[in-house]
Amino acid sequence: MAEQGKVAPARRRGLAGEVADRIREAIFNGAYAPGAQLREVELSTALDVSRGPVREALLRLEREGLVHSAWHRGVTVTELEPRDVAELDSLRDALDGLAVRRVVAEAGEEELAAVEQAAEGMARAGDEHAMVRCDIAFHDAVYAASGHRRLQEAWQAIRSQVYLFLLTRIGRDTDGYLAHVPREHRELAAALRARDAERALELFAEHRRLAFDVVTGRGVESVEGAEGVEGTENAEASPTARS
């Protein structure tokens, strides 16, 4: 009797979790672009579930920052505002810095091999959405290699928003992303393998800077200009090759 009333009755949440996974994957695959509306009735019909699990799933995705709810628009896929992009960039700067230092100091052969494998997997990406999945998988591997549980949890807390950031990037400059990002990640992996913390920190910072410039509209013209010079002069090094 004393135990009764201390905790609320358990509820099964498996279905809502599965619905959240399906909606999240649809967003990541490009089926719902940033700004697209997510209507409960349509989703419940498409997923063959009642509206209750859909509503709960959307609340979960809102907590991840993946969707946004507003009374006049309903639920939409989050569109990153300039402040969102700046905050994500500064937070990733702090998290990546700790991850890099941890990997260089602590990672074993198995963890470094997983990072390298993730980088090499980008060469097999069939399109821009597959490339984004590989991009995220690479950073998953880096944070896993850090061996720092709370750091990995911090990464997981912003992972969906970073995914949105990359989806925004490919919307701005798909060709540039596909052309340069595999090499960037091979270089990141090589610096970690060499346990060169200074070089790795420099490359990670440049990697983020290039992405930030493209998403904020600062980098697309410079990338296109660099590719033009590379084509006419047949130069292997270009401004974008710094990362």
Short mmCIF file of N, CA, C and O in Angstrom, two decimals, residues 46-166:
data_model
loop_
_atom_site.label_atom_id
_atom_site.label_comp_id
_atom_site.label_asym_id
_atom_site.label_seq_id
_atom_site.Cartn_x
_atom_site.Cartn_y
_atom_site.Cartn_z
N ALA A 46 -0.52 7.62 -43.60
CA ALA A 46 0.64 7.04 -44.28
C ALA A 46 1.29 5.94 -43.46
O ALA A 46 1.76 4.93 -44.01
N LEU A 47 1.30 6.11 -42.14
CA LEU A 47 1.96 5.14 -41.26
C LEU A 47 1.01 4.08 -40.72
O LEU A 47 1.45 3.17 -40.02
N ASP A 48 -0.27 4.25 -41.04
CA ASP A 48 -1.29 3.28 -40.61
C ASP A 48 -1.33 3.14 -39.08
O ASP A 48 -1.33 2.04 -38.53
N VAL A 49 -1.33 4.30 -38.42
CA VAL A 49 -1.45 4.33 -36.96
C VAL A 49 -2.45 5.42 -36.60
O VAL A 49 -2.82 6.26 -37.43
N SER A 50 -2.88 5.43 -35.36
CA SER A 50 -3.77 6.50 -34.91
C SER A 50 -2.99 7.80 -34.74
O SER A 50 -1.75 7.82 -34.77
N ARG A 51 -3.70 8.89 -34.49
CA ARG A 51 -3.04 10.18 -34.37
C ARG A 51 -2.28 10.31 -33.06
O ARG A 51 -1.35 11.13 -32.97
N GLY A 52 -2.63 9.53 -32.04
CA GLY A 52 -1.95 9.63 -30.75
C GLY A 52 -0.46 9.38 -30.84
O GLY A 52 0.35 10.22 -30.38
N PRO A 53 -0.01 8.23 -31.40
CA PRO A 53 1.43 8.00 -31.54
C PRO A 53 2.13 9.03 -32.42
O PRO A 53 3.29 9.37 -32.19
N VAL A 54 1.42 9.53 -33.44
CA VAL A 54 2.01 10.56 -34.30
C VAL A 54 2.25 11.83 -33.50
O VAL A 54 3.31 12.46 -33.59
N ARG A 55 1.25 12.21 -32.70
CA ARG A 55 1.38 13.42 -31.89
C ARG A 55 2.56 13.29 -30.92
O ARG A 55 3.35 14.21 -30.75
N GLU A 56 2.66 12.12 -30.28
CA GLU A 56 3.76 11.90 -29.34
C GLU A 56 5.10 11.88 -30.06
O GLU A 56 6.10 12.41 -29.55
N ALA A 57 5.13 11.28 -31.25
CA ALA A 57 6.38 11.25 -32.03
C ALA A 57 6.82 12.66 -32.40
O ALA A 57 8.01 12.99 -32.33
N LEU A 58 5.89 13.50 -32.79
CA LEU A 58 6.24 14.87 -33.17
C LEU A 58 6.76 15.65 -31.98
O LEU A 58 7.66 16.50 -32.12
N LEU A 59 6.23 15.38 -30.80
CA LEU A 59 6.75 16.03 -29.60
C LEU A 59 8.20 15.61 -29.34
O LEU A 59 9.04 16.42 -28.95
N ARG A 60 8.50 14.34 -29.56
CA ARG A 60 9.87 13.85 -29.40
C ARG A 60 10.81 14.56 -30.38
O ARG A 60 11.91 14.99 -30.01
N LEU A 61 10.36 14.66 -31.63
CA LEU A 61 11.19 15.29 -32.64
C LEU A 61 11.36 16.78 -32.38
O LEU A 61 12.40 17.36 -32.71
N GLU A 62 10.36 17.39 -31.76
CA GLU A 62 10.49 18.80 -31.40
C GLU A 62 11.55 18.97 -30.31
O GLU A 62 12.33 19.93 -30.32
N ARG A 63 11.60 18.04 -29.37
CA ARG A 63 12.63 18.10 -28.32
C ARG A 63 14.03 17.94 -28.92
O ARG A 63 15.00 18.46 -28.37
N GLU A 64 14.13 17.22 -30.02
CA GLU A 64 15.42 17.06 -30.71
C GLU A 64 15.80 18.30 -31.51
O GLU A 64 16.93 18.42 -31.98
N GLY A 65 14.83 19.20 -31.71
CA GLY A 65 15.07 20.37 -32.54
C GLY A 65 14.83 20.12 -34.01
O GLY A 65 15.13 20.97 -34.85
N LEU A 66 14.29 18.95 -34.35
CA LEU A 66 14.11 18.58 -35.74
C LEU A 66 12.85 19.18 -36.34
O LEU A 66 12.78 19.43 -37.55
N VAL A 67 11.82 19.38 -35.53
CA VAL A 67 10.58 20.01 -36.00
C VAL A 67 10.23 21.15 -35.06
O VAL A 67 10.76 21.25 -33.94
N HIS A 68 9.34 22.01 -35.54
CA HIS A 68 8.94 23.19 -34.76
C HIS A 68 7.43 23.29 -34.81
O HIS A 68 6.81 23.08 -35.87
N SER A 69 6.84 23.62 -33.69
CA SER A 69 5.39 23.75 -33.59
C SER A 69 5.01 25.20 -33.33
O SER A 69 5.58 25.85 -32.45
N ALA A 70 4.08 25.72 -34.12
CA ALA A 70 3.58 27.08 -33.95
C ALA A 70 2.08 27.06 -34.18
O ALA A 70 1.59 26.37 -35.09
N TRP A 71 1.35 27.84 -33.40
CA TRP A 71 -0.11 27.76 -33.44
C TRP A 71 -0.69 28.11 -34.81
O TRP A 71 -1.69 27.56 -35.24
N HIS A 72 -0.04 29.00 -35.54
CA HIS A 72 -0.60 29.45 -36.82
C HIS A 72 -0.13 28.61 -38.00
O HIS A 72 -0.67 28.73 -39.10
N ARG A 73 0.88 27.74 -37.78
CA ARG A 73 1.41 26.93 -38.88
C ARG A 73 1.35 25.44 -38.60
O ARG A 73 1.56 24.64 -39.49
N GLY A 74 1.08 25.06 -37.39
CA GLY A 74 1.13 23.65 -37.03
C GLY A 74 2.58 23.21 -36.87
O GLY A 74 3.43 23.99 -36.46
N VAL A 75 2.85 21.97 -37.21
CA VAL A 75 4.20 21.41 -37.06
C VAL A 75 4.91 21.44 -38.40
O VAL A 75 4.37 20.99 -39.42
N THR A 76 6.11 21.98 -38.42
CA THR A 76 6.92 22.04 -39.64
C THR A 76 8.33 21.54 -39.34
O THR A 76 8.78 21.56 -38.18
N VAL A 77 9.00 21.09 -40.38
CA VAL A 77 10.42 20.74 -40.25
C VAL A 77 11.18 22.04 -39.96
O VAL A 77 10.96 23.06 -40.61
N THR A 78 12.05 21.98 -38.99
CA THR A 78 12.77 23.18 -38.55
C THR A 78 13.59 23.79 -39.69
O THR A 78 14.30 23.09 -40.41
N GLU A 79 13.46 25.10 -39.83
CA GLU A 79 14.34 25.87 -40.70
C GLU A 79 15.33 26.60 -39.80
O GLU A 79 14.94 27.41 -38.95
N LEU A 80 16.60 26.35 -39.99
CA LEU A 80 17.61 26.94 -39.13
C LEU A 80 17.74 28.43 -39.43
O LEU A 80 17.97 28.84 -40.57
N GLU A 81 17.61 29.23 -38.40
CA GLU A 81 17.80 30.66 -38.50
C GLU A 81 19.29 30.98 -38.33
O GLU A 81 20.06 30.15 -37.83
N PRO A 82 19.72 32.19 -38.72
CA PRO A 82 21.14 32.53 -38.56
C PRO A 82 21.66 32.32 -37.13
O PRO A 82 22.78 31.85 -36.94
N ARG A 83 20.83 32.64 -36.14
CA ARG A 83 21.27 32.43 -34.76
C ARG A 83 21.45 30.95 -34.47
O ARG A 83 22.39 30.56 -33.76
N ASP A 84 20.57 30.10 -35.00
CA ASP A 84 20.70 28.66 -34.80
C ASP A 84 22.02 28.16 -35.37
O ASP A 84 22.73 27.36 -34.74
N VAL A 85 22.32 28.62 -36.58
CA VAL A 85 23.55 28.19 -37.25
C VAL A 85 24.78 28.63 -36.46
O VAL A 85 25.72 27.85 -36.25
N ALA A 86 24.76 29.88 -35.97
CA ALA A 86 25.90 30.38 -35.20
C ALA A 86 26.06 29.62 -33.89
O ALA A 86 27.19 29.30 -33.49
N GLU A 87 24.95 29.31 -33.21
CA GLU A 87 25.04 28.60 -31.95
C GLU A 87 25.52 27.17 -32.15
O GLU A 87 26.34 26.66 -31.38
N LEU A 88 25.01 26.52 -33.20
CA LEU A 88 25.49 25.16 -33.49
C LEU A 88 26.98 25.16 -33.79
O LEU A 88 27.72 24.29 -33.34
N ASP A 89 27.43 26.15 -34.55
CA ASP A 89 28.83 26.22 -34.92
C ASP A 89 29.72 26.41 -33.69
O ASP A 89 30.74 25.72 -33.55
N SER A 90 29.33 27.32 -32.80
CA SER A 90 30.15 27.56 -31.61
C SER A 90 30.13 26.36 -30.67
O SER A 90 31.15 26.03 -30.05
N LEU A 91 28.99 25.68 -30.57
CA LEU A 91 28.92 24.50 -29.71
C LEU A 91 29.75 23.36 -30.29
O LEU A 91 30.47 22.66 -29.56
N ARG A 92 29.67 23.17 -31.59
CA ARG A 92 30.48 22.12 -32.22
C ARG A 92 31.96 22.42 -32.08
O ARG A 92 32.77 21.49 -31.97
N ASP A 93 32.33 23.67 -32.09
CA ASP A 93 33.73 24.04 -31.89
C ASP A 93 34.23 23.50 -30.55
O ASP A 93 35.31 22.91 -30.46
N ALA A 94 33.41 23.69 -29.51
CA ALA A 94 33.79 23.22 -28.19
C ALA A 94 33.80 21.69 -28.12
O ALA A 94 34.75 21.07 -27.61
N LEU A 95 32.75 21.06 -28.64
CA LEU A 95 32.65 19.60 -28.58
C LEU A 95 33.71 18.92 -29.44
O LEU A 95 34.35 17.95 -29.00
N ASP A 96 33.90 19.41 -30.67
CA ASP A 96 34.91 18.82 -31.55
C ASP A 96 36.31 18.95 -30.95
O ASP A 96 37.13 18.03 -31.06
N GLY A 97 36.58 20.10 -30.33
CA GLY A 97 37.90 20.29 -29.74
C GLY A 97 38.21 19.24 -28.68
O GLY A 97 39.30 18.65 -28.67
N LEU A 98 37.24 18.99 -27.80
CA LEU A 98 37.43 17.97 -26.77
C LEU A 98 37.53 16.59 -27.40
O LEU A 98 38.38 15.77 -27.01
N ALA A 99 36.66 16.31 -28.40
CA ALA A 99 36.68 15.00 -29.05
C ALA A 99 38.03 14.74 -29.71
O ALA A 99 38.60 13.65 -29.57
N VAL A 100 38.55 15.71 -30.43
CA VAL A 100 39.83 15.54 -31.12
C VAL A 100 40.94 15.27 -30.11
O VAL A 100 41.76 14.34 -30.30
N ARG A 101 41.01 16.05 -29.06
CA ARG A 101 42.07 15.85 -28.07
C ARG A 101 41.96 14.48 -27.40
O ARG A 101 42.97 13.82 -27.14
N ARG A 102 40.73 14.05 -27.14
CA ARG A 102 40.54 12.73 -26.55
C ARG A 102 40.94 11.60 -27.50
O ARG A 102 41.59 10.64 -27.10
N VAL A 103 40.54 11.73 -28.77
CA VAL A 103 40.87 10.69 -29.74
C VAL A 103 42.38 10.58 -29.91
O VAL A 103 42.96 9.48 -29.91
N VAL A 104 43.04 11.72 -30.06
CA VAL A 104 44.50 11.72 -30.24
C VAL A 104 45.20 11.08 -29.04
O VAL A 104 46.17 10.32 -29.19
N ALA A 105 44.70 11.34 -27.85
CA ALA A 105 45.37 10.86 -26.64
C ALA A 105 44.96 9.44 -26.24
O ALA A 105 45.77 8.70 -25.69
N GLU A 106 43.71 9.06 -26.54
CA GLU A 106 43.16 7.85 -25.92
C GLU A 106 42.73 6.75 -26.90
O GLU A 106 42.67 5.59 -26.51
N ALA A 107 42.39 7.08 -28.13
CA ALA A 107 41.77 6.11 -29.03
C ALA A 107 42.73 4.96 -29.35
O ALA A 107 43.92 5.16 -29.57
N GLY A 108 42.15 3.76 -29.41
CA GLY A 108 42.93 2.59 -29.78
C GLY A 108 42.83 2.32 -31.28
O GLY A 108 42.17 3.04 -32.03
N GLU A 109 43.48 1.25 -31.70
CA GLU A 109 43.51 0.90 -33.12
C GLU A 109 42.11 0.66 -33.67
O GLU A 109 41.78 1.11 -34.78
N GLU A 110 41.27 -0.03 -32.93
CA GLU A 110 39.92 -0.33 -33.40
C GLU A 110 39.11 0.93 -33.62
O GLU A 110 38.41 1.06 -34.63
N GLU A 111 39.22 1.87 -32.72
CA GLU A 111 38.46 3.12 -32.84
C GLU A 111 38.97 3.97 -34.01
O GLU A 111 38.17 4.54 -34.77
N LEU A 112 40.28 4.05 -34.18
CA LEU A 112 40.83 4.81 -35.30
C LEU A 112 40.45 4.17 -36.63
O LEU A 112 40.16 4.87 -37.61
N ALA A 113 40.45 2.85 -36.67
CA ALA A 113 40.06 2.15 -37.89
C ALA A 113 38.60 2.43 -38.23
O ALA A 113 38.24 2.58 -39.41
N ALA A 114 37.74 2.53 -37.23
CA ALA A 114 36.33 2.83 -37.46
C ALA A 114 36.16 4.23 -38.04
O ALA A 114 35.33 4.46 -38.92
N VAL A 115 36.97 5.18 -37.56
CA VAL A 115 36.93 6.54 -38.10
C VAL A 115 37.37 6.53 -39.57
O VAL A 115 36.73 7.14 -40.44
N GLU A 116 38.45 5.82 -39.86
CA GLU A 116 38.95 5.75 -41.24
C GLU A 116 37.94 5.06 -42.14
O GLU A 116 37.72 5.48 -43.30
N GLN A 117 37.31 4.01 -41.66
CA GLN A 117 36.32 3.29 -42.45
C GLN A 117 35.13 4.20 -42.77
O GLN A 117 34.61 4.17 -43.90
N ALA A 118 34.72 5.01 -41.81
CA ALA A 118 33.61 5.93 -42.05
C ALA A 118 33.98 6.96 -43.12
O ALA A 118 33.16 7.31 -43.98
N ALA A 119 35.22 7.42 -43.09
CA ALA A 119 35.67 8.38 -44.09
C ALA A 119 35.73 7.75 -45.48
O ALA A 119 35.29 8.34 -46.48
N GLU A 120 36.25 6.55 -45.55
CA GLU A 120 36.35 5.87 -46.85
C GLU A 120 34.98 5.52 -47.41
O GLU A 120 34.80 5.44 -48.63
N GLY A 121 34.00 5.30 -46.55
CA GLY A 121 32.66 4.96 -47.01
C GLY A 121 32.01 6.06 -47.83
O GLY A 121 31.07 5.81 -48.60
N MET A 122 32.50 7.27 -47.71
CA MET A 122 31.92 8.38 -48.47
C MET A 122 32.11 8.20 -49.98
O MET A 122 31.31 8.72 -50.76
N ALA A 123 33.15 7.50 -50.36
CA ALA A 123 33.40 7.30 -51.79
C ALA A 123 32.30 6.47 -52.43
O ALA A 123 32.12 6.51 -53.66
N ARG A 124 31.54 5.73 -51.62
CA ARG A 124 30.49 4.86 -52.16
C ARG A 124 29.10 5.48 -52.06
O ARG A 124 28.11 4.84 -52.42
N ALA A 125 29.01 6.71 -51.58
CA ALA A 125 27.71 7.36 -51.44
C ALA A 125 27.11 7.63 -52.81
O ALA A 125 27.77 8.20 -53.70
N GLY A 126 25.86 7.23 -53.00
CA GLY A 126 25.25 7.33 -54.31
C GLY A 126 24.65 8.68 -54.64
O GLY A 126 24.47 9.03 -55.82
N ASP A 127 24.30 9.47 -53.63
CA ASP A 127 23.72 10.79 -53.86
C ASP A 127 23.98 11.66 -52.65
O ASP A 127 24.65 11.24 -51.70
N GLU A 128 23.47 12.89 -52.70
CA GLU A 128 23.77 13.83 -51.63
C GLU A 128 23.21 13.40 -50.28
O GLU A 128 23.83 13.65 -49.23
N HIS A 129 22.05 12.74 -50.26
CA HIS A 129 21.48 12.32 -48.99
C HIS A 129 22.27 11.16 -48.39
O HIS A 129 22.45 11.09 -47.17
N ALA A 130 22.75 10.26 -49.25
CA ALA A 130 23.62 9.20 -48.76
C ALA A 130 24.93 9.78 -48.23
O ALA A 130 25.47 9.30 -47.23
N MET A 131 25.41 10.84 -48.88
CA MET A 131 26.65 11.47 -48.43
C MET A 131 26.46 12.12 -47.06
O MET A 131 27.35 12.05 -46.20
N VAL A 132 25.32 12.74 -46.84
CA VAL A 132 25.05 13.35 -45.53
C VAL A 132 25.02 12.26 -44.46
O VAL A 132 25.56 12.44 -43.35
N ARG A 133 24.40 11.11 -44.77
CA ARG A 133 24.40 10.02 -43.79
C ARG A 133 25.83 9.58 -43.47
O ARG A 133 26.16 9.31 -42.30
N CYS A 134 26.68 9.50 -44.49
CA CYS A 134 28.08 9.14 -44.27
C CYS A 134 28.80 10.20 -43.45
O CYS A 134 29.65 9.89 -42.61
N ASP A 135 28.49 11.45 -43.72
CA ASP A 135 29.09 12.58 -43.00
C ASP A 135 28.78 12.45 -41.50
O ASP A 135 29.66 12.52 -40.64
N ILE A 136 27.51 12.24 -41.19
CA ILE A 136 27.10 12.09 -39.79
C ILE A 136 27.74 10.85 -39.18
O ILE A 136 28.19 10.86 -38.02
N ALA A 137 27.80 9.77 -39.95
CA ALA A 137 28.40 8.53 -39.44
C ALA A 137 29.88 8.74 -39.09
O ALA A 137 30.39 8.16 -38.11
N PHE A 138 30.57 9.55 -39.88
CA PHE A 138 31.97 9.86 -39.58
C PHE A 138 32.08 10.53 -38.22
O PHE A 138 32.91 10.15 -37.37
N HIS A 139 31.26 11.54 -37.99
CA HIS A 139 31.33 12.26 -36.72
C HIS A 139 30.85 11.39 -35.56
O HIS A 139 31.37 11.51 -34.44
N ASP A 140 29.89 10.51 -35.82
CA ASP A 140 29.52 9.52 -34.81
C ASP A 140 30.75 8.71 -34.39
O ASP A 140 30.98 8.46 -33.20
N ALA A 141 31.53 8.29 -35.39
CA ALA A 141 32.70 7.46 -35.11
C ALA A 141 33.76 8.23 -34.33
O ALA A 141 34.42 7.68 -33.44
N VAL A 142 33.93 9.51 -34.65
CA VAL A 142 34.90 10.33 -33.92
C VAL A 142 34.51 10.45 -32.45
O VAL A 142 35.33 10.25 -31.56
N TYR A 143 33.23 10.74 -32.22
CA TYR A 143 32.79 10.90 -30.83
C TYR A 143 32.84 9.56 -30.08
O TYR A 143 33.18 9.52 -28.89
N ALA A 144 32.53 8.48 -30.77
CA ALA A 144 32.64 7.16 -30.14
C ALA A 144 34.10 6.86 -29.79
O ALA A 144 34.39 6.29 -28.73
N ALA A 145 35.02 7.27 -30.67
CA ALA A 145 36.45 7.01 -30.44
C ALA A 145 36.99 7.83 -29.28
O ALA A 145 38.05 7.50 -28.74
N SER A 146 36.28 8.89 -28.89
CA SER A 146 36.76 9.72 -27.78
C SER A 146 36.71 8.96 -26.46
O SER A 146 37.43 9.31 -25.52
N GLY A 147 35.83 7.95 -26.36
CA GLY A 147 35.71 7.21 -25.13
C GLY A 147 35.15 8.02 -23.98
O GLY A 147 35.32 7.65 -22.81
N HIS A 148 34.46 9.10 -24.29
CA HIS A 148 33.93 10.02 -23.28
C HIS A 148 32.41 9.97 -23.35
O HIS A 148 31.81 10.55 -24.26
N ARG A 149 31.80 9.29 -22.40
CA ARG A 149 30.35 9.03 -22.48
C ARG A 149 29.53 10.32 -22.49
O ARG A 149 28.60 10.46 -23.29
N ARG A 150 29.84 11.24 -21.62
CA ARG A 150 29.05 12.47 -21.56
C ARG A 150 29.26 13.34 -22.80
O ARG A 150 28.35 14.04 -23.25
N LEU A 151 30.45 13.28 -23.37
CA LEU A 151 30.70 13.99 -24.63
C LEU A 151 29.85 13.38 -25.75
O LEU A 151 29.27 14.10 -26.57
N GLN A 152 29.77 12.06 -25.80
CA GLN A 152 28.93 11.40 -26.80
C GLN A 152 27.46 11.78 -26.60
O GLN A 152 26.73 11.98 -27.58
N GLU A 153 27.02 11.88 -25.36
CA GLU A 153 25.63 12.28 -25.09
C GLU A 153 25.39 13.71 -25.54
O GLU A 153 24.31 14.04 -26.06
N ALA A 154 26.38 14.58 -25.36
CA ALA A 154 26.24 15.97 -25.81
C ALA A 154 26.13 16.02 -27.33
O ALA A 154 25.34 16.81 -27.89
N TRP A 155 26.92 15.19 -28.02
CA TRP A 155 26.82 15.11 -29.48
C TRP A 155 25.45 14.60 -29.91
O TRP A 155 24.83 15.15 -30.81
N GLN A 156 24.95 13.57 -29.24
CA GLN A 156 23.64 13.03 -29.59
C GLN A 156 22.54 14.07 -29.41
O GLN A 156 21.55 14.07 -30.15
N ALA A 157 22.72 14.96 -28.44
CA ALA A 157 21.70 15.98 -28.18
C ALA A 157 21.56 16.97 -29.34
O ALA A 157 20.49 17.54 -29.54
N ILE A 158 22.63 17.18 -30.11
CA ILE A 158 22.55 18.12 -31.23
C ILE A 158 22.63 17.42 -32.59
O ILE A 158 22.60 18.09 -33.63
N ARG A 159 22.72 16.11 -32.58
CA ARG A 159 22.95 15.36 -33.82
C ARG A 159 21.89 15.64 -34.88
O ARG A 159 22.21 15.86 -36.05
N SER A 160 20.61 15.63 -34.49
CA SER A 160 19.54 15.87 -35.47
C SER A 160 19.63 17.29 -36.03
O SER A 160 19.35 17.51 -37.22
N GLN A 161 20.02 18.24 -35.20
CA GLN A 161 20.15 19.61 -35.69
C GLN A 161 21.34 19.76 -36.63
O GLN A 161 21.29 20.52 -37.61
N VAL A 162 22.42 19.03 -36.36
CA VAL A 162 23.55 19.03 -37.28
C VAL A 162 23.14 18.39 -38.61
O VAL A 162 23.54 18.85 -39.69
N TYR A 163 22.31 17.36 -38.53
CA TYR A 163 21.79 16.74 -39.75
C TYR A 163 21.00 17.78 -40.57
O TYR A 163 21.17 17.90 -41.79
N LEU A 164 20.16 18.56 -39.89
CA LEU A 164 19.42 19.63 -40.57
C LEU A 164 20.37 20.64 -41.19
O LEU A 164 20.14 21.14 -42.30
N PHE A 165 21.42 20.96 -40.47
CA PHE A 165 22.44 21.88 -40.97
C PHE A 165 23.02 21.36 -42.29
O PHE A 165 23.17 22.11 -43.27
N LEU A 166 23.34 20.06 -42.33
CA LEU A 166 23.91 19.48 -43.55
C LEU A 166 22.89 19.42 -44.67
O LEU A 166 23.24 19.60 -45.85
#
